[in-house]
PDB file of C-alpha atoms and ligand atoms in Angstrom:
ATOM      1  CA  UNK Y 779       0.000   0.000   0.000  1.00 55.00           C
ATOM      2  CA  UNK Y 780       1.280   3.450  -0.936  1.00 76.00           C
ATOM      3  CA  UNK Y 781       2.171   5.452   2.178  1.00 89.00           C
ATOM      4  CA  UNK Y 782       2.361   9.193   1.563  1.00 94.00           C
ATOM      5  CA  UNK Y 783       5.423  11.166   2.647  1.00 95.00           C
ATOM      6  CA  UNK Y 784       4.695  12.715   6.025  1.00 97.00           C
ATOM      7  CA  UNK Y 785       4.022  16.422   6.412  1.00 98.00           C
ATOM      8  CA  UNK Y 786       4.574  18.406   9.590  1.00 98.00           C
ATOM      9  CA  UNK Y 787       2.668  21.662   9.196  1.00 98.00           C
ATOM     10  CA  UNK Y 788       2.653  24.662  11.517  1.00 98.00           C
ATOM     11  CA  UNK Y 789      -0.420  26.836  11.927  1.00 98.00           C
ATOM     12  CA  UNK Y 790       0.667  30.109  13.483  1.00 98.00           C
ATOM     13  CA  UNK Y 791      -2.917  31.374  13.829  1.00 98.00           C
ATOM     14  CA  UNK Y 792      -2.992  35.109  14.777  1.00 98.00           C
ATOM     15  CA  UNK Y 793       0.600  35.168  15.975  1.00 98.00           C
ATOM     16  CA  UNK Y 794       3.777  36.646  14.574  1.00 98.00           C
ATOM     17  CA  UNK Y 795       5.293  39.935  13.500  1.00 98.00           C
ATOM     18  CA  UNK Y 796       8.214  40.669  11.225  1.00 97.00           C
ATOM     19  CA  UNK Y 797      10.633  39.797  14.042  1.00 98.00           C
ATOM     20  CA  UNK Y 798       9.396  36.182  13.801  1.00 98.00           C
ATOM     21  CA  UNK Y 799      11.199  35.891  10.480  1.00 98.00           C
ATOM     22  CA  UNK Y 800      14.189  34.678  12.460  1.00 98.00           C
ATOM     23  CA  UNK Y 801      12.227  31.543  13.396  1.00 98.00           C
ATOM     24  CA  UNK Y 802      11.885  30.582   9.731  1.00 98.00           C
ATOM     25  CA  UNK Y 803      15.554  31.206   9.095  1.00 98.00           C
ATOM     26  CA  UNK Y 804      16.446  29.145  12.159  1.00 98.00           C
ATOM     27  CA  UNK Y 805      14.101  26.320  11.172  1.00 98.00           C
ATOM     28  CA  UNK Y 806      15.596  26.237   7.685  1.00 98.00           C
ATOM     29  CA  UNK Y 807      19.111  26.137   9.173  1.00 98.00           C
ATOM     30  CA  UNK Y 808      18.181  23.337  11.596  1.00 98.00           C
ATOM     31  CA  UNK Y 809      16.884  21.242   8.714  1.00 98.00           C
ATOM     32  CA  UNK Y 810      19.966  22.033   6.630  1.00 97.00           C
ATOM     33  CA  UNK Y 811      22.219  20.899   9.447  1.00 97.00           C
ATOM     34  CA  UNK Y 812      20.314  17.994  10.959  1.00 96.00           C
ATOM     35  CA  UNK Y 813      17.882  16.950   8.209  1.00 96.00           C
ATOM     36  CA  UNK Y 814      14.145  16.236   8.051  1.00 97.00           C
ATOM     37  CA  UNK Y 815      12.513  12.985   7.025  1.00 97.00           C
ATOM     38  CA  UNK Y 816       9.175  14.703   6.422  1.00 97.00           C
ATOM     39  CA  UNK Y 817       7.977  17.705   4.441  1.00 98.00           C
ATOM     40  CA  UNK Y 818       7.758  20.919   6.457  1.00 98.00           C
ATOM     41  CA  UNK Y 819       5.197  23.699   6.054  1.00 98.00           C
ATOM     42  CA  UNK Y 820       4.517  26.898   7.990  1.00 98.00           C
ATOM     43  CA  UNK Y 821       1.220  28.765   7.610  1.00 99.00           C
ATOM     44  CA  UNK Y 822       1.786  32.230   9.078  1.00 98.00           C
ATOM     45  CA  UNK Y 823      -0.784  35.030   9.193  1.00 98.00           C
ATOM     46  CA  UNK Y 824      -1.442  36.570   5.770  1.00 98.00           C
ATOM     47  CA  UNK Y 825       0.698  39.574   6.717  1.00 98.00           C
ATOM     48  CA  UNK Y 826       3.873  37.461   6.885  1.00 98.00           C
ATOM     49  CA  UNK Y 827       3.412  35.212   3.854  1.00 98.00           C
ATOM     50  CA  UNK Y 828       5.244  37.502   1.472  1.00 98.00           C
ATOM     51  CA  UNK Y 829       8.165  38.059   3.851  1.00 98.00           C
ATOM     52  CA  UNK Y 830       8.551  34.376   4.670  1.00 98.00           C
ATOM     53  CA  UNK Y 831       8.130  33.173   1.090  1.00 98.00           C
ATOM     54  CA  UNK Y 832      10.682  35.776  -0.014  1.00 97.00           C
ATOM     55  CA  UNK Y 833      13.368  34.304   2.249  1.00 97.00           C
ATOM     56  CA  UNK Y 834      13.917  31.449  -0.178  1.00 94.00           C
ATOM     57  CA  UNK Y 835      14.113  29.000   2.746  1.00 97.00           C
ATOM     58  CA  UNK Y 836      14.304  25.841   0.641  1.00 97.00           C
ATOM     59  CA  UNK Y 837      13.376  23.462   3.495  1.00 98.00           C
ATOM     60  CA  UNK Y 838      10.272  25.294   4.686  1.00 98.00           C
ATOM     61  CA  UNK Y 839       7.233  25.647   2.442  1.00 98.00           C
ATOM     62  CA  UNK Y 840       4.907  28.560   3.208  1.00 98.00           C
ATOM     63  CA  UNK Y 841       1.127  28.195   3.171  1.00 98.00           C
ATOM     64  CA  UNK Y 842      -2.018  30.123   4.131  1.00 99.00           C
ATOM     65  CA  UNK Y 843      -4.502  29.595   6.978  1.00 98.00           C
ATOM     66  CA  UNK Y 844      -7.659  30.355   5.011  1.00 98.00           C
ATOM     67  CA  UNK Y 845      -8.986  31.766   1.759  1.00 98.00           C
ATOM     68  CA  UNK Y 846     -12.259  33.178   0.497  1.00 98.00           C
ATOM     69  CA  UNK Y 847     -14.451  30.934  -1.622  1.00 98.00           C
ATOM     70  CA  UNK Y 848     -14.600  33.519  -4.450  1.00 98.00           C
ATOM     71  CA  UNK Y 849     -11.787  34.484  -6.792  1.00 96.00           C
ATOM     72  CA  UNK Y 850     -12.255  38.242  -6.318  1.00 97.00           C
ATOM     73  CA  UNK Y 851     -14.936  40.817  -5.624  1.00 97.00           C
ATOM     74  CA  UNK Y 852     -16.612  42.918  -2.964  1.00 98.00           C
ATOM     75  CA  UNK Y 853     -15.513  41.028   0.158  1.00 98.00           C
ATOM     76  CA  UNK Y 854     -13.919  43.566   2.476  1.00 98.00           C
ATOM     77  CA  UNK Y 855     -11.113  42.139   4.549  1.00 97.00           C
ATOM     78  CA  UNK Y 856     -11.005  38.794   2.775  1.00 98.00           C
ATOM     79  CA  UNK Y 857      -8.154  37.171   0.867  1.00 98.00           C
ATOM     80  CA  UNK Y 858      -8.567  34.905  -2.170  1.00 98.00           C
ATOM     81  CA  UNK Y 859      -6.725  31.703  -2.962  1.00 98.00           C
ATOM     82  CA  UNK Y 860      -5.297  33.320  -6.084  1.00 98.00           C
ATOM     83  CA  UNK Y 861      -3.718  36.045  -3.930  1.00 98.00           C
ATOM     84  CA  UNK Y 862      -1.860  33.656  -1.646  1.00 98.00           C
ATOM     85  CA  UNK Y 863      -0.886  31.347  -4.506  1.00 98.00           C
ATOM     86  CA  UNK Y 864       0.647  34.365  -6.223  1.00 98.00           C
ATOM     87  CA  UNK Y 865       2.816  34.842  -3.123  1.00 98.00           C
ATOM     88  CA  UNK Y 866       4.091  31.282  -3.356  1.00 97.00           C
ATOM     89  CA  UNK Y 867       1.643  29.284  -1.202  1.00 98.00           C
ATOM     90  CA  UNK Y 868       0.974  25.766  -2.401  1.00 98.00           C
ATOM     91  CA  UNK Y 869      -1.101  24.770   0.632  1.00 98.00           C
ATOM     92  CA  UNK Y 870      -4.163  26.463   2.102  1.00 99.00           C
ATOM     93  CA  UNK Y 871      -5.782  25.368   5.372  1.00 99.00           C
ATOM     94  CA  UNK Y 872      -9.592  25.466   5.220  1.00 98.00           C
ATOM     95  CA  UNK Y 873     -12.243  24.677   7.794  1.00 98.00           C
ATOM     96  CA  UNK Y 874     -10.103  24.970  10.910  1.00 98.00           C
ATOM     97  CA  UNK Y 875     -12.375  24.555  13.925  1.00 98.00           C
ATOM     98  CA  UNK Y 876     -11.595  28.129  14.984  1.00 98.00           C
ATOM     99  CA  UNK Y 877     -12.961  29.354  11.628  1.00 98.00           C
ATOM    100  CA  UNK Y 878     -15.936  26.999  11.914  1.00 97.00           C
ATOM    101  CA  UNK Y 879     -16.654  28.341  15.434  1.00 96.00           C
ATOM    102  CA  UNK Y 880     -15.620  32.020  15.187  1.00 96.00           C
ATOM    103  CA  UNK Y 881     -16.885  32.664  11.663  1.00 97.00           C
ATOM    104  CA  UNK Y 882     -19.771  30.236  11.403  1.00 96.00           C
ATOM    105  CA  UNK Y 883     -18.185  28.258   8.577  1.00 98.00           C
ATOM    106  CA  UNK Y 884     -20.188  25.117   7.895  1.00 98.00           C
ATOM    107  CA  UNK Y 885     -19.260  22.181   5.682  1.00 98.00           C
ATOM    108  CA  UNK Y 886     -20.698  23.900   2.583  1.00 98.00           C
ATOM    109  CA  UNK Y 887     -18.484  26.946   3.118  1.00 98.00           C
ATOM    110  CA  UNK Y 888     -15.458  24.751   3.793  1.00 98.00           C
ATOM    111  CA  UNK Y 889     -16.218  22.732   0.664  1.00 98.00           C
ATOM    112  CA  UNK Y 890     -16.355  25.932  -1.431  1.00 98.00           C
ATOM    113  CA  UNK Y 891     -13.109  27.245   0.082  1.00 98.00           C
ATOM    114  CA  UNK Y 892     -11.345  23.940  -0.584  1.00 98.00           C
ATOM    115  CA  UNK Y 893     -12.548  24.129  -4.194  1.00 98.00           C
ATOM    116  CA  UNK Y 894     -11.271  27.711  -4.460  1.00 98.00           C
ATOM    117  CA  UNK Y 895      -7.839  26.596  -3.241  1.00 98.00           C
ATOM    118  CA  UNK Y 896      -7.740  23.608  -5.581  1.00 98.00           C
ATOM    119  CA  UNK Y 897      -8.901  25.650  -8.563  1.00 98.00           C
ATOM    120  CA  UNK Y 898      -5.799  27.813  -8.088  1.00 98.00           C
ATOM    121  CA  UNK Y 899      -3.577  24.751  -8.085  1.00 98.00           C
ATOM    122  CA  UNK Y 900      -3.078  24.659  -4.313  1.00 98.00           C
ATOM    123  CA  UNK Y 901      -3.565  21.714  -1.992  1.00 98.00           C
ATOM    124  CA  UNK Y 902      -6.423  22.190   0.457  1.00 98.00           C
ATOM    125  CA  UNK Y 903      -5.739  21.055   4.025  1.00 99.00           C
ATOM    126  CA  UNK Y 904      -9.307  20.340   5.109  1.00 98.00           C
ATOM    127  CA  UNK Y 905      -9.749  20.332   8.904  1.00 98.00           C
ATOM    128  CA  UNK Y 906     -12.331  18.233  10.709  1.00 98.00           C
ATOM    129  CA  UNK Y 907     -12.879  17.277  14.319  1.00 98.00           C
ATOM    130  CA  UNK Y 908     -15.479  16.659  16.996  1.00 98.00           C
ATOM    131  CA  UNK Y 909     -16.256  18.700  20.102  1.00 98.00           C
ATOM    132  CA  UNK Y 910     -15.957  17.220  23.585  1.00 98.00           C
ATOM    133  CA  UNK Y 911     -19.746  16.960  23.810  1.00 98.00           C
ATOM    134  CA  UNK Y 912     -19.855  14.987  20.579  1.00 98.00           C
ATOM    135  CA  UNK Y 913     -17.088  12.640  21.763  1.00 98.00           C
ATOM    136  CA  UNK Y 914     -18.737  12.076  25.140  1.00 97.00           C
ATOM    137  CA  UNK Y 915     -22.021  11.317  23.396  1.00 98.00           C
ATOM    138  CA  UNK Y 916     -20.260   8.644  21.331  1.00 98.00           C
ATOM    139  CA  UNK Y 917     -20.774  10.596  18.116  1.00 98.00           C
ATOM    140  CA  UNK Y 918     -17.154  11.443  17.249  1.00 98.00           C
ATOM    141  CA  UNK Y 919     -16.832   9.009  14.340  1.00 98.00           C
ATOM    142  CA  UNK Y 920     -20.172   9.990  12.810  1.00 98.00           C
ATOM    143  CA  UNK Y 921     -19.464  13.717  13.118  1.00 98.00           C
ATOM    144  CA  UNK Y 922     -16.000  13.529  11.631  1.00 98.00           C
ATOM    145  CA  UNK Y 923     -16.970  11.202   8.806  1.00 98.00           C
ATOM    146  CA  UNK Y 924     -19.845  13.434   7.796  1.00 98.00           C
ATOM    147  CA  UNK Y 925     -17.549  16.496   7.928  1.00 98.00           C
ATOM    148  CA  UNK Y 926     -15.019  14.733   5.702  1.00 98.00           C
ATOM    149  CA  UNK Y 927     -17.655  13.661   3.165  1.00 98.00           C
ATOM    150  CA  UNK Y 928     -19.330  17.061   3.036  1.00 98.00           C
ATOM    151  CA  UNK Y 929     -16.174  19.198   3.051  1.00 98.00           C
ATOM    152  CA  UNK Y 930     -14.335  17.543   0.144  1.00 98.00           C
ATOM    153  CA  UNK Y 931     -15.319  19.320  -3.095  1.00 97.00           C
ATOM    154  CA  UNK Y 932     -15.887  17.975  -6.608  1.00 91.00           C
ATOM    155  CA  UNK Y 933     -12.541  19.435  -7.670  1.00 90.00           C
ATOM    156  CA  UNK Y 934     -10.684  17.257  -5.169  1.00 95.00           C
ATOM    157  CA  UNK Y 935      -8.107  14.752  -6.337  1.00 94.00           C
ATOM    158  CA  UNK Y 936      -5.783  12.576  -4.335  1.00 91.00           C
ATOM    159  CA  UNK Y 937      -2.960  15.035  -5.006  1.00 94.00           C
ATOM    160  CA  UNK Y 938      -4.660  18.303  -4.063  1.00 98.00           C
ATOM    161  CA  UNK Y 939      -6.316  17.160  -0.838  1.00 98.00           C
ATOM    162  CA  UNK Y 940      -5.020  16.666   2.711  1.00 98.00           C
ATOM    163  CA  UNK Y 941      -7.264  15.941   5.696  1.00 98.00           C
ATOM    164  CA  UNK Y 942      -6.365  17.186   9.178  1.00 98.00           C
ATOM    165  CA  UNK Y 943      -8.179  15.462  12.037  1.00 98.00           C
ATOM    166  CA  UNK Y 944      -8.163  17.840  14.977  1.00 98.00           C
ATOM    167  CA  UNK Y 945     -10.452  17.081  17.913  1.00 98.00           C
ATOM    168  CA  UNK Y 946     -11.690  20.521  19.006  1.00 98.00           C
ATOM    169  CA  UNK Y 947     -11.109  19.665  22.665  1.00 98.00           C
ATOM    170  CA  UNK Y 948      -7.475  18.742  21.993  1.00 98.00           C
ATOM    171  CA  UNK Y 949      -6.570  22.064  20.392  1.00 98.00           C
ATOM    172  CA  UNK Y 950      -4.450  24.218  22.685  1.00 96.00           C
ATOM    173  CA  UNK Y 951      -5.566  22.205  25.723  1.00 97.00           C
ATOM    174  CA  UNK Y 952      -2.607  19.928  26.363  1.00 96.00           C
ATOM    175  CA  UNK Y 953      -4.987  16.949  26.057  1.00 97.00           C
ATOM    176  CA  UNK Y 954      -4.723  14.407  23.277  1.00 97.00           C
ATOM    177  CA  UNK Y 955      -6.889  11.420  22.388  1.00 97.00           C
ATOM    178  CA  UNK Y 956      -5.582   7.954  23.138  1.00 98.00           C
ATOM    179  CA  UNK Y 957      -3.558   6.210  20.483  1.00 98.00           C
ATOM    180  CA  UNK Y 958      -6.489   3.806  20.031  1.00 98.00           C
ATOM    181  CA  UNK Y 959      -8.892   6.696  19.429  1.00 98.00           C
ATOM    182  CA  UNK Y 960      -6.550   8.337  16.919  1.00 98.00           C
ATOM    183  CA  UNK Y 961      -6.062   5.010  15.165  1.00 98.00           C
ATOM    184  CA  UNK Y 962      -9.794   4.352  14.972  1.00 98.00           C
ATOM    185  CA  UNK Y 963     -10.526   7.819  13.578  1.00 98.00           C
ATOM    186  CA  UNK Y 964      -7.758   7.863  11.000  1.00 98.00           C
ATOM    187  CA  UNK Y 965      -8.742   4.389   9.796  1.00 98.00           C
ATOM    188  CA  UNK Y 966     -12.328   5.550   9.363  1.00 98.00           C
ATOM    189  CA  UNK Y 967     -11.211   8.658   7.442  1.00 98.00           C
ATOM    190  CA  UNK Y 968      -8.965   6.499   5.245  1.00 98.00           C
ATOM    191  CA  UNK Y 969     -11.942   4.302   4.381  1.00 98.00           C
ATOM    192  CA  UNK Y 970     -13.914   7.358   3.258  1.00 98.00           C
ATOM    193  CA  UNK Y 971     -10.990   8.486   1.103  1.00 98.00           C
ATOM    194  CA  UNK Y 972     -10.579   5.023  -0.449  1.00 97.00           C
ATOM    195  CA  UNK Y 973     -14.248   4.817  -1.314  1.00 96.00           C
ATOM    196  CA  UNK Y 974     -14.185   8.320  -2.809  1.00 95.00           C
ATOM    197  CA  UNK Y 975     -10.837   8.187  -4.674  1.00 96.00           C
ATOM    198  CA  UNK Y 976     -10.234   4.451  -5.142  1.00 95.00           C
ATOM    199  CA  UNK Y 977      -6.711   3.112  -4.683  1.00 95.00           C
ATOM    200  CA  UNK Y 978      -5.224   6.614  -4.886  1.00 94.00           C
ATOM    201  CA  UNK Y 979      -7.058   7.439  -1.649  1.00 96.00           C
ATOM    202  CA  UNK Y 980      -4.242   5.518   0.064  1.00 96.00           C
ATOM    203  CA  UNK Y 981      -1.862   8.302  -0.927  1.00 95.00           C
ATOM    204  CA  UNK Y 982      -3.808  11.153   0.681  1.00 97.00           C
ATOM    205  CA  UNK Y 983      -2.176  12.484   3.821  1.00 98.00           C
ATOM    206  CA  UNK Y 984      -4.274  12.438   6.995  1.00 98.00           C
ATOM    207  CA  UNK Y 985      -2.681  14.719   9.583  1.00 98.00           C
ATOM    208  CA  UNK Y 986      -3.380  14.630  13.300  1.00 98.00           C
ATOM    209  CA  UNK Y 987      -3.632  17.971  15.113  1.00 98.00           C
ATOM    210  CA  UNK Y 988      -4.295  19.077  18.677  1.00 98.00           C
ATOM    211  CA  UNK Y 989      -1.618  19.588  21.373  1.00 98.00           C
ATOM    212  CA  UNK Y 990       1.143  17.915  19.372  1.00 98.00           C
ATOM    213  CA  UNK Y 991       4.550  18.585  20.904  1.00 98.00           C
ATOM    214  CA  UNK Y 992       7.993  17.036  20.690  1.00 97.00           C
ATOM    215  CA  UNK Y 993       7.333  14.665  23.612  1.00 97.00           C
ATOM    216  CA  UNK Y 994       4.134  13.108  22.235  1.00 98.00           C
ATOM    217  CA  UNK Y 995       4.935  13.323  18.517  1.00 98.00           C
ATOM    218  CA  UNK Y 996       6.806   9.994  18.210  1.00 97.00           C
ATOM    219  CA  UNK Y 997       3.823   8.095  19.659  1.00 97.00           C
ATOM    220  CA  UNK Y 998       1.131   9.990  17.740  1.00 98.00           C
ATOM    221  CA  UNK Y 999       3.027  10.027  14.444  1.00 98.00           C
ATOM    222  CA  UNK Y1000       3.583   6.249  14.644  1.00 97.00           C
ATOM    223  CA  UNK Y1001      -0.142   5.489  14.561  1.00 98.00           C
ATOM    224  CA  UNK Y1002      -1.229   3.791  11.311  1.00 97.00           C
ATOM    225  CA  UNK Y1003      -2.768   6.271   8.834  1.00 98.00           C
ATOM    226  CA  UNK Y1004      -1.298   9.278  10.645  1.00 98.00           C
ATOM    227  CA  UNK Y1005       0.759  10.927   7.923  1.00 98.00           C
ATOM    228  CA  UNK Y1006       1.955  13.966   9.805  1.00 98.00           C
ATOM    229  CA  UNK Y1007       0.850  16.703  12.142  1.00 98.00           C
ATOM    230  CA  UNK Y1008      -0.865  20.071  12.123  1.00 98.00           C
ATOM    231  CA  UNK Y1009       0.706  22.012  14.957  1.00 98.00           C
ATOM    232  CA  UNK Y1010      -0.372  25.269  16.565  1.00 98.00           C
ATOM    233  CA  UNK Y1011       1.426  26.481  19.692  1.00 98.00           C
ATOM    234  CA  UNK Y1012       4.496  24.287  19.304  1.00 98.00           C
ATOM    235  CA  UNK Y1013       5.118  25.566  15.766  1.00 98.00           C
ATOM    236  CA  UNK Y1014       5.890  29.153  16.789  1.00 98.00           C
ATOM    237  CA  UNK Y1015       9.456  28.503  17.917  1.00 98.00           C
ATOM    238  CA  UNK Y1016      11.812  26.819  15.476  1.00 98.00           C
ATOM    239  CA  UNK Y1017      13.446  24.640  18.121  1.00 98.00           C
ATOM    240  CA  UNK Y1018      10.122  23.317  19.476  1.00 98.00           C
ATOM    241  CA  UNK Y1019       8.840  22.655  15.981  1.00 98.00           C
ATOM    242  CA  UNK Y1020      12.048  20.950  14.940  1.00 98.00           C
ATOM    243  CA  UNK Y1021      11.563  18.620  17.926  1.00 98.00           C
ATOM    244  CA  UNK Y1022       8.316  17.442  16.314  1.00 98.00           C
ATOM    245  CA  UNK Y1023       9.915  17.124  12.882  1.00 98.00           C
ATOM    246  CA  UNK Y1024      12.628  14.969  14.492  1.00 97.00           C
ATOM    247  CA  UNK Y1025       9.992  12.438  15.567  1.00 96.00           C
ATOM    248  CA  UNK Y1026      10.361  11.107  12.035  1.00 96.00           C
ATOM    249  CA  UNK Y1027      14.015  10.258  12.719  1.00 93.00           C
ATOM    250  CA  UNK Y1028      12.751   7.689  15.234  1.00 85.00           C
ATOM    251  CA  UNK Y1029       9.836   6.499  13.142  1.00 82.00           C
ATOM    252  CA  UNK Y1030      11.973   6.251   9.978  1.00 63.00           C
TER     253      UNK Y1030
HETATM  254  P1  PGA N1745      -2.332  23.259  19.046  1.00 95.38           P
HETATM  255  O1  PGA N1745      -3.222  23.722  17.786  1.00 95.38           O
HETATM  256  O2  PGA N1745      -1.158  22.489  18.476  1.00 95.38           O
HETATM  257  O3  PGA N1745      -1.888  24.557  19.681  1.00 95.38           O
HETATM  258  O4  PGA N1745      -3.188  22.426  19.896  1.00 95.38           O
HETATM  259  C1  PGA N1745      -3.429  22.866  16.701  1.00 95.38           C
HETATM  260  C2  PGA N1745      -4.278  23.537  15.649  1.00 95.38           C
HETATM  261  O5  PGA N1745      -5.229  24.244  15.991  1.00 95.38           O
HETATM  262  O6  PGA N1745      -4.019  23.371  14.439  1.00 95.38           O
END
């Protein structure tokens, strides 16, 4: 079975000013010196994309945290996929639970944003995940599977789609699901991808996100069908983030 190359992606959320550029330079240097067995991506706020992409840091791809569903038009304050692709982004996160919660984005909106990203030639990192209430009610699998099915657009192919499973209650909380729970969820997501995309569904990365740090990364990243991580807090400092990237030295 084709196993995709792992991706460790950082989501900086609403953090970072120009001074943070040194973290990208440092991360690039760490990878130059000590290597990385996975692909590495940083998604800074929109305001830093141009600066970071302009560094020419060959080991660190730069992506975006969101895009509008339309190509252009009267949408004050919004940013289109075409705009971030022009800056050098090849990945765009869509449907993060903070966007779903803070901006009322439902699966239809996420689906349209993923399509917008893919139509510009970018890979959509489509985020899904259950709340604590949904998990405690035994509905986690159903919720996540229906999010995955409804959020993947018609334009999706195995090469322009990544899924990030991020339990809402694990984000920024220091809590993570058990290895068994992660394994069960990623297996279920893989089955959806295989039924949608056929054999090529095996090559779609399924990232785990939510309180990933250097100390738990080796265990979480070793779970079958976990093809990398989406990291918030621990991605802001190059040394912390490199500790997660290094998990792949142990896993091989
Ligand atoms: P966290 O965030 O690593 O700080 O928990 C993950 C995310 O929201 O992508």
